[in-house]
């Protein structure tokens, strides 16, 4: 592996599985110290133990600003600084027509998908601005750029993630803090499995479905998205800020055969409680 992140410190929300886990592993492999912030305690603790003393796990409900602030503070207290903030945690929220939307579920989706990103940006900026350097990356979705490819409230939150990222990028540019958004297509992960295969434990079935509908020769994997995240976090992207980077085989360029666009998801599925990650 490379050494692009030796001496760097990262916080990854939703870091215990899916895209977050892949990013944690790749950042660590290239030298970074990592705070894994996730509501999933068992997998988060196992991952931190596997990676050793340059990784710590912090149980975090990202809908609570105090938990996000604690993750940032843990990076500073344990490793001395924060260089990379990856706001990745999220939920799909409730599927269904707009006239049956449960506002309580909508509020929860907004809290996890959007308010957590605002909290992450706020507290990352708090510790990055005095050092006049840093990178903030947030996970959006094609559903935030296109209609009809995701649940309504989820789509709204992911569009808002792009909007606030662009706005904060303009504010923080004089401080040499870069702010960008990554837009993964349908990734083989427990959260996607809850849509296309009926539950988070059906990854094999999800993989088969997504193979049938892939825009390229294979489905998108968490490692593919992590590679884009690491690029945005690296010095190679030193002049890249205020950018929305799709990693979706062209889905946002022209709607293709995704599991969402083809309706191959279970409309009865509600919020996937265990999967506060994207």
mmCIF file of C-alpha atoms in Angstrom, residues 9-206:
data_model
loop_
_atom_site.group_PDB
_atom_site.id
_atom_site.type_symbol
_atom_site.label_atom_id
_atom_site.label_comp_id
_atom_site.label_asym_id
_atom_site.label_seq_id
_atom_site.Cartn_x
_atom_site.Cartn_y
_atom_site.Cartn_z
ATOM 1 C CA UNK A 9 -5.565 11.837 11.395
ATOM 2 C CA UNK A 10 -9.073 11.045 10.158
ATOM 3 C CA UNK A 11 -12.553 10.733 11.626
ATOM 4 C CA UNK A 12 -14.921 8.473 9.691
ATOM 5 C CA UNK A 13 -18.577 8.420 10.707
ATOM 6 C CA UNK A 14 -20.399 5.238 9.823
ATOM 7 C CA UNK A 15 -16.935 3.684 9.784
ATOM 8 C CA UNK A 16 -17.830 0.212 11.021
ATOM 9 C CA UNK A 17 -19.179 -1.168 7.743
ATOM 10 C CA UNK A 18 -19.800 -0.483 4.070
ATOM 11 C CA UNK A 19 -18.115 2.516 2.471
ATOM 12 C CA UNK A 20 -17.018 3.813 5.854
ATOM 13 C CA UNK A 21 -15.224 0.601 6.756
ATOM 14 C CA UNK A 22 -13.514 0.503 3.365
ATOM 15 C CA UNK A 23 -12.332 4.092 3.838
ATOM 16 C CA UNK A 24 -11.080 3.337 7.352
ATOM 17 C CA UNK A 25 -9.103 0.345 6.108
ATOM 18 C CA UNK A 26 -7.563 2.210 3.182
ATOM 19 C CA UNK A 27 -6.693 5.306 5.206
ATOM 20 C CA UNK A 28 -5.083 3.151 7.884
ATOM 21 C CA UNK A 29 -3.203 1.097 5.292
ATOM 22 C CA UNK A 30 -1.706 4.305 3.918
ATOM 23 C CA UNK A 31 -0.530 5.534 7.290
ATOM 24 C CA UNK A 32 -3.411 7.485 8.822
ATOM 25 C CA UNK A 33 -4.610 7.277 12.396
ATOM 26 C CA UNK A 34 -8.380 6.851 12.374
ATOM 27 C CA UNK A 35 -11.308 7.437 14.717
ATOM 28 C CA UNK A 36 -14.124 5.061 13.784
ATOM 29 C CA UNK A 37 -17.411 6.675 14.839
ATOM 30 C CA UNK A 38 -20.458 4.447 14.497
ATOM 31 C CA UNK A 39 -23.577 3.342 16.335
ATOM 32 C CA UNK A 40 -22.682 -0.290 15.599
ATOM 33 C CA UNK A 41 -20.578 -1.197 18.608
ATOM 34 C CA UNK A 42 -19.524 -4.792 17.949
ATOM 35 C CA UNK A 43 -18.218 -4.404 14.377
ATOM 36 C CA UNK A 44 -16.664 -1.056 15.229
ATOM 37 C CA UNK A 45 -14.752 -2.470 18.175
ATOM 38 C CA UNK A 46 -13.620 -5.481 16.146
ATOM 39 C CA UNK A 47 -12.352 -3.269 13.342
ATOM 40 C CA UNK A 48 -10.426 -1.018 15.723
ATOM 41 C CA UNK A 49 -8.903 -4.024 17.477
ATOM 42 C CA UNK A 50 -7.865 -5.509 14.141
ATOM 43 C CA UNK A 51 -6.170 -2.298 13.017
ATOM 44 C CA UNK A 52 -4.256 -1.744 16.251
ATOM 45 C CA UNK A 53 -3.140 1.333 18.147
ATOM 46 C CA UNK A 54 -3.583 3.753 15.231
ATOM 47 C CA UNK A 55 -7.344 3.214 15.256
ATOM 48 C CA UNK A 56 -9.925 3.770 17.969
ATOM 49 C CA UNK A 57 -13.656 3.147 18.041
ATOM 50 C CA UNK A 58 -16.146 5.596 19.489
ATOM 51 C CA UNK A 59 -19.816 4.718 19.797
ATOM 52 C CA UNK A 60 -21.645 7.594 18.162
ATOM 53 C CA UNK A 61 -25.223 8.417 17.280
ATOM 54 C CA UNK A 62 -24.498 11.028 14.643
ATOM 55 C CA UNK A 63 -27.951 12.561 14.997
ATOM 56 C CA UNK A 64 -26.628 13.950 18.307
ATOM 57 C CA UNK A 65 -24.239 16.860 17.812
ATOM 58 C CA UNK A 66 -22.497 15.983 21.072
ATOM 59 C CA UNK A 67 -21.498 12.570 19.706
ATOM 60 C CA UNK A 68 -20.050 14.095 16.540
ATOM 61 C CA UNK A 69 -18.173 16.682 18.601
ATOM 62 C CA UNK A 70 -16.843 13.883 20.806
ATOM 63 C CA UNK A 71 -15.455 12.054 17.770
ATOM 64 C CA UNK A 72 -13.583 15.165 16.655
ATOM 65 C CA UNK A 73 -12.315 15.773 20.178
ATOM 66 C CA UNK A 74 -11.183 12.139 20.412
ATOM 67 C CA UNK A 75 -9.061 12.593 17.297
ATOM 68 C CA UNK A 76 -7.363 15.630 18.801
ATOM 69 C CA UNK A 77 -6.894 14.189 22.291
ATOM 70 C CA UNK A 78 -5.650 10.786 21.136
ATOM 71 C CA UNK A 79 -3.717 11.678 17.979
ATOM 72 C CA UNK A 80 -3.042 15.403 18.350
ATOM 73 C CA UNK A 81 -4.975 16.838 15.400
ATOM 74 C CA UNK A 82 -7.657 16.298 12.772
ATOM 75 C CA UNK A 83 -6.747 16.364 9.093
ATOM 76 C CA UNK A 84 -9.619 14.488 7.416
ATOM 77 C CA UNK A 85 -13.310 14.490 8.339
ATOM 78 C CA UNK A 86 -15.389 11.972 6.394
ATOM 79 C CA UNK A 87 -19.098 12.518 7.064
ATOM 80 C CA UNK A 88 -20.347 9.188 5.819
ATOM 81 C CA UNK A 89 -23.013 7.921 8.226
ATOM 82 C CA UNK A 90 -26.539 7.784 6.870
ATOM 83 C CA UNK A 91 -29.803 5.889 6.576
ATOM 84 C CA UNK A 92 -32.085 5.264 3.633
ATOM 85 C CA UNK A 93 -35.188 6.197 5.582
ATOM 86 C CA UNK A 94 -38.743 5.139 4.876
ATOM 87 C CA UNK A 95 -39.762 4.101 1.377
ATOM 88 C CA UNK A 96 -43.157 4.907 -0.034
ATOM 89 C CA UNK A 97 -45.312 7.587 -1.685
ATOM 90 C CA UNK A 98 -45.128 11.154 -0.428
ATOM 91 C CA UNK A 99 -48.726 11.149 0.811
ATOM 92 C CA UNK A 100 -47.933 8.342 3.248
ATOM 93 C CA UNK A 101 -44.746 9.899 4.612
ATOM 94 C CA UNK A 102 -44.352 9.667 8.380
ATOM 95 C CA UNK A 103 -42.997 13.021 9.530
ATOM 96 C CA UNK A 104 -41.320 11.481 12.566
ATOM 97 C CA UNK A 105 -39.408 9.122 10.263
ATOM 98 C CA UNK A 106 -38.602 12.065 8.005
ATOM 99 C CA UNK A 107 -37.209 14.045 10.938
ATOM 100 C CA UNK A 108 -35.034 11.098 11.928
ATOM 101 C CA UNK A 109 -33.693 10.691 8.391
ATOM 102 C CA UNK A 110 -32.905 14.406 8.232
ATOM 103 C CA UNK A 111 -31.160 14.259 11.609
ATOM 104 C CA UNK A 112 -28.918 11.365 10.624
ATOM 105 C CA UNK A 113 -28.244 12.272 6.993
ATOM 106 C CA UNK A 114 -28.065 16.062 7.088
ATOM 107 C CA UNK A 115 -27.807 17.406 10.610
ATOM 108 C CA UNK A 116 -24.907 15.017 11.246
ATOM 109 C CA UNK A 117 -23.064 16.459 8.247
ATOM 110 C CA UNK A 118 -23.629 19.994 9.519
ATOM 111 C CA UNK A 119 -22.327 18.918 12.928
ATOM 112 C CA UNK A 120 -19.335 17.226 11.334
ATOM 113 C CA UNK A 121 -18.465 20.307 9.311
ATOM 114 C CA UNK A 122 -18.958 22.585 12.317
ATOM 115 C CA UNK A 123 -16.685 20.665 14.645
ATOM 116 C CA UNK A 124 -14.100 19.774 12.021
ATOM 117 C CA UNK A 125 -13.824 23.462 11.133
ATOM 118 C CA UNK A 126 -13.501 24.297 14.818
ATOM 119 C CA UNK A 127 -10.224 22.381 15.070
ATOM 120 C CA UNK A 128 -9.007 22.793 11.487
ATOM 121 C CA UNK A 129 -9.280 26.571 11.157
ATOM 122 C CA UNK A 130 -6.583 27.363 13.747
ATOM 123 C CA UNK A 131 -4.190 25.042 11.877
ATOM 124 C CA UNK A 132 -5.296 26.459 8.507
ATOM 125 C CA UNK A 133 -5.485 23.067 6.836
ATOM 126 C CA UNK A 134 -7.788 20.094 6.522
ATOM 127 C CA UNK A 135 -10.174 18.161 4.325
ATOM 128 C CA UNK A 136 -13.903 17.600 4.828
ATOM 129 C CA UNK A 137 -15.630 14.995 2.662
ATOM 130 C CA UNK A 138 -19.311 14.074 2.849
ATOM 131 C CA UNK A 139 -21.265 11.265 1.246
ATOM 132 C CA UNK A 140 -24.211 12.188 -0.957
ATOM 133 C CA UNK A 141 -26.076 10.024 -3.484
ATOM 134 C CA UNK A 142 -27.360 10.067 -7.061
ATOM 135 C CA UNK A 143 -30.750 10.458 -5.368
ATOM 136 C CA UNK A 144 -29.622 13.959 -4.423
ATOM 137 C CA UNK A 145 -29.038 14.799 -8.084
ATOM 138 C CA UNK A 146 -31.767 12.848 -9.913
ATOM 139 C CA UNK A 147 -35.452 12.241 -9.354
ATOM 140 C CA UNK A 148 -36.910 8.800 -8.864
ATOM 141 C CA UNK A 149 -33.820 6.911 -7.713
ATOM 142 C CA UNK A 150 -34.360 6.898 -3.943
ATOM 143 C CA UNK A 151 -36.836 7.583 -1.132
ATOM 144 C CA UNK A 152 -38.107 11.147 -1.078
ATOM 145 C CA UNK A 153 -36.706 12.395 2.223
ATOM 146 C CA UNK A 154 -33.429 10.562 1.666
ATOM 147 C CA UNK A 155 -33.171 12.296 -1.711
ATOM 148 C CA UNK A 156 -33.798 15.676 -0.112
ATOM 149 C CA UNK A 157 -31.102 15.142 2.506
ATOM 150 C CA UNK A 158 -28.555 14.050 -0.066
ATOM 151 C CA UNK A 159 -29.278 17.089 -2.235
ATOM 152 C CA UNK A 160 -28.793 19.263 0.834
ATOM 153 C CA UNK A 161 -25.445 17.611 1.569
ATOM 154 C CA UNK A 162 -24.225 18.784 -1.832
ATOM 155 C CA UNK A 163 -25.590 22.275 -1.235
ATOM 156 C CA UNK A 164 -24.005 22.801 2.156
ATOM 157 C CA UNK A 165 -20.710 21.289 0.993
ATOM 158 C CA UNK A 166 -20.478 23.842 -1.807
ATOM 159 C CA UNK A 167 -21.377 26.674 0.554
ATOM 160 C CA UNK A 168 -18.903 25.657 3.260
ATOM 161 C CA UNK A 169 -16.190 25.111 0.640
ATOM 162 C CA UNK A 170 -16.460 28.793 -0.257
ATOM 163 C CA UNK A 171 -16.247 29.850 3.390
ATOM 164 C CA UNK A 172 -13.289 27.661 4.321
ATOM 165 C CA UNK A 173 -11.185 28.146 1.199
ATOM 166 C CA UNK A 174 -9.167 31.017 2.766
ATOM 167 C CA UNK A 175 -8.232 28.645 5.593
ATOM 168 C CA UNK A 176 -6.851 26.052 3.155
ATOM 169 C CA UNK A 177 -9.615 23.653 4.168
ATOM 170 C CA UNK A 178 -11.045 21.731 1.243
ATOM 171 C CA UNK A 179 -14.675 20.591 1.254
ATOM 172 C CA UNK A 180 -15.966 18.056 -1.260
ATOM 173 C CA UNK A 181 -18.756 15.548 -1.772
ATOM 174 C CA UNK A 182 -18.572 11.979 -3.023
ATOM 175 C CA UNK A 183 -21.633 10.526 -4.766
ATOM 176 C CA UNK A 184 -21.620 6.716 -4.797
ATOM 177 C CA UNK A 185 -23.969 4.751 -6.965
ATOM 178 C CA UNK A 186 -25.696 1.649 -5.590
ATOM 179 C CA UNK A 187 -22.986 -0.048 -3.529
ATOM 180 C CA UNK A 188 -22.985 -3.656 -2.380
ATOM 181 C CA UNK A 189 -23.463 -3.064 1.353
ATOM 182 C CA UNK A 190 -25.824 -4.059 4.177
ATOM 183 C CA UNK A 191 -27.918 -0.923 3.626
ATOM 184 C CA UNK A 192 -28.341 -1.603 -0.077
ATOM 185 C CA UNK A 193 -29.144 -5.227 0.689
ATOM 186 C CA UNK A 194 -32.016 -4.014 2.854
ATOM 187 C CA UNK A 195 -33.535 -2.514 -0.299
ATOM 188 C CA UNK A 196 -32.748 -4.890 -3.120
ATOM 189 C CA UNK A 197 -32.740 -8.189 -1.222
ATOM 190 C CA UNK A 198 -35.106 -7.721 1.685
ATOM 191 C CA UNK A 199 -32.631 -7.348 4.527
ATOM 192 C CA UNK A 200 -29.088 -6.452 5.561
ATOM 193 C CA UNK A 201 -28.083 -10.101 5.927
ATOM 194 C CA UNK A 202 -28.778 -10.910 2.270
ATOM 195 C CA UNK A 203 -25.598 -9.563 0.709
ATOM 196 C CA UNK A 204 -25.212 -12.523 -1.655
ATOM 197 C CA UNK A 205 -28.721 -12.019 -3.014
ATOM 198 C CA UNK A 206 -28.100 -8.284 -3.307
#
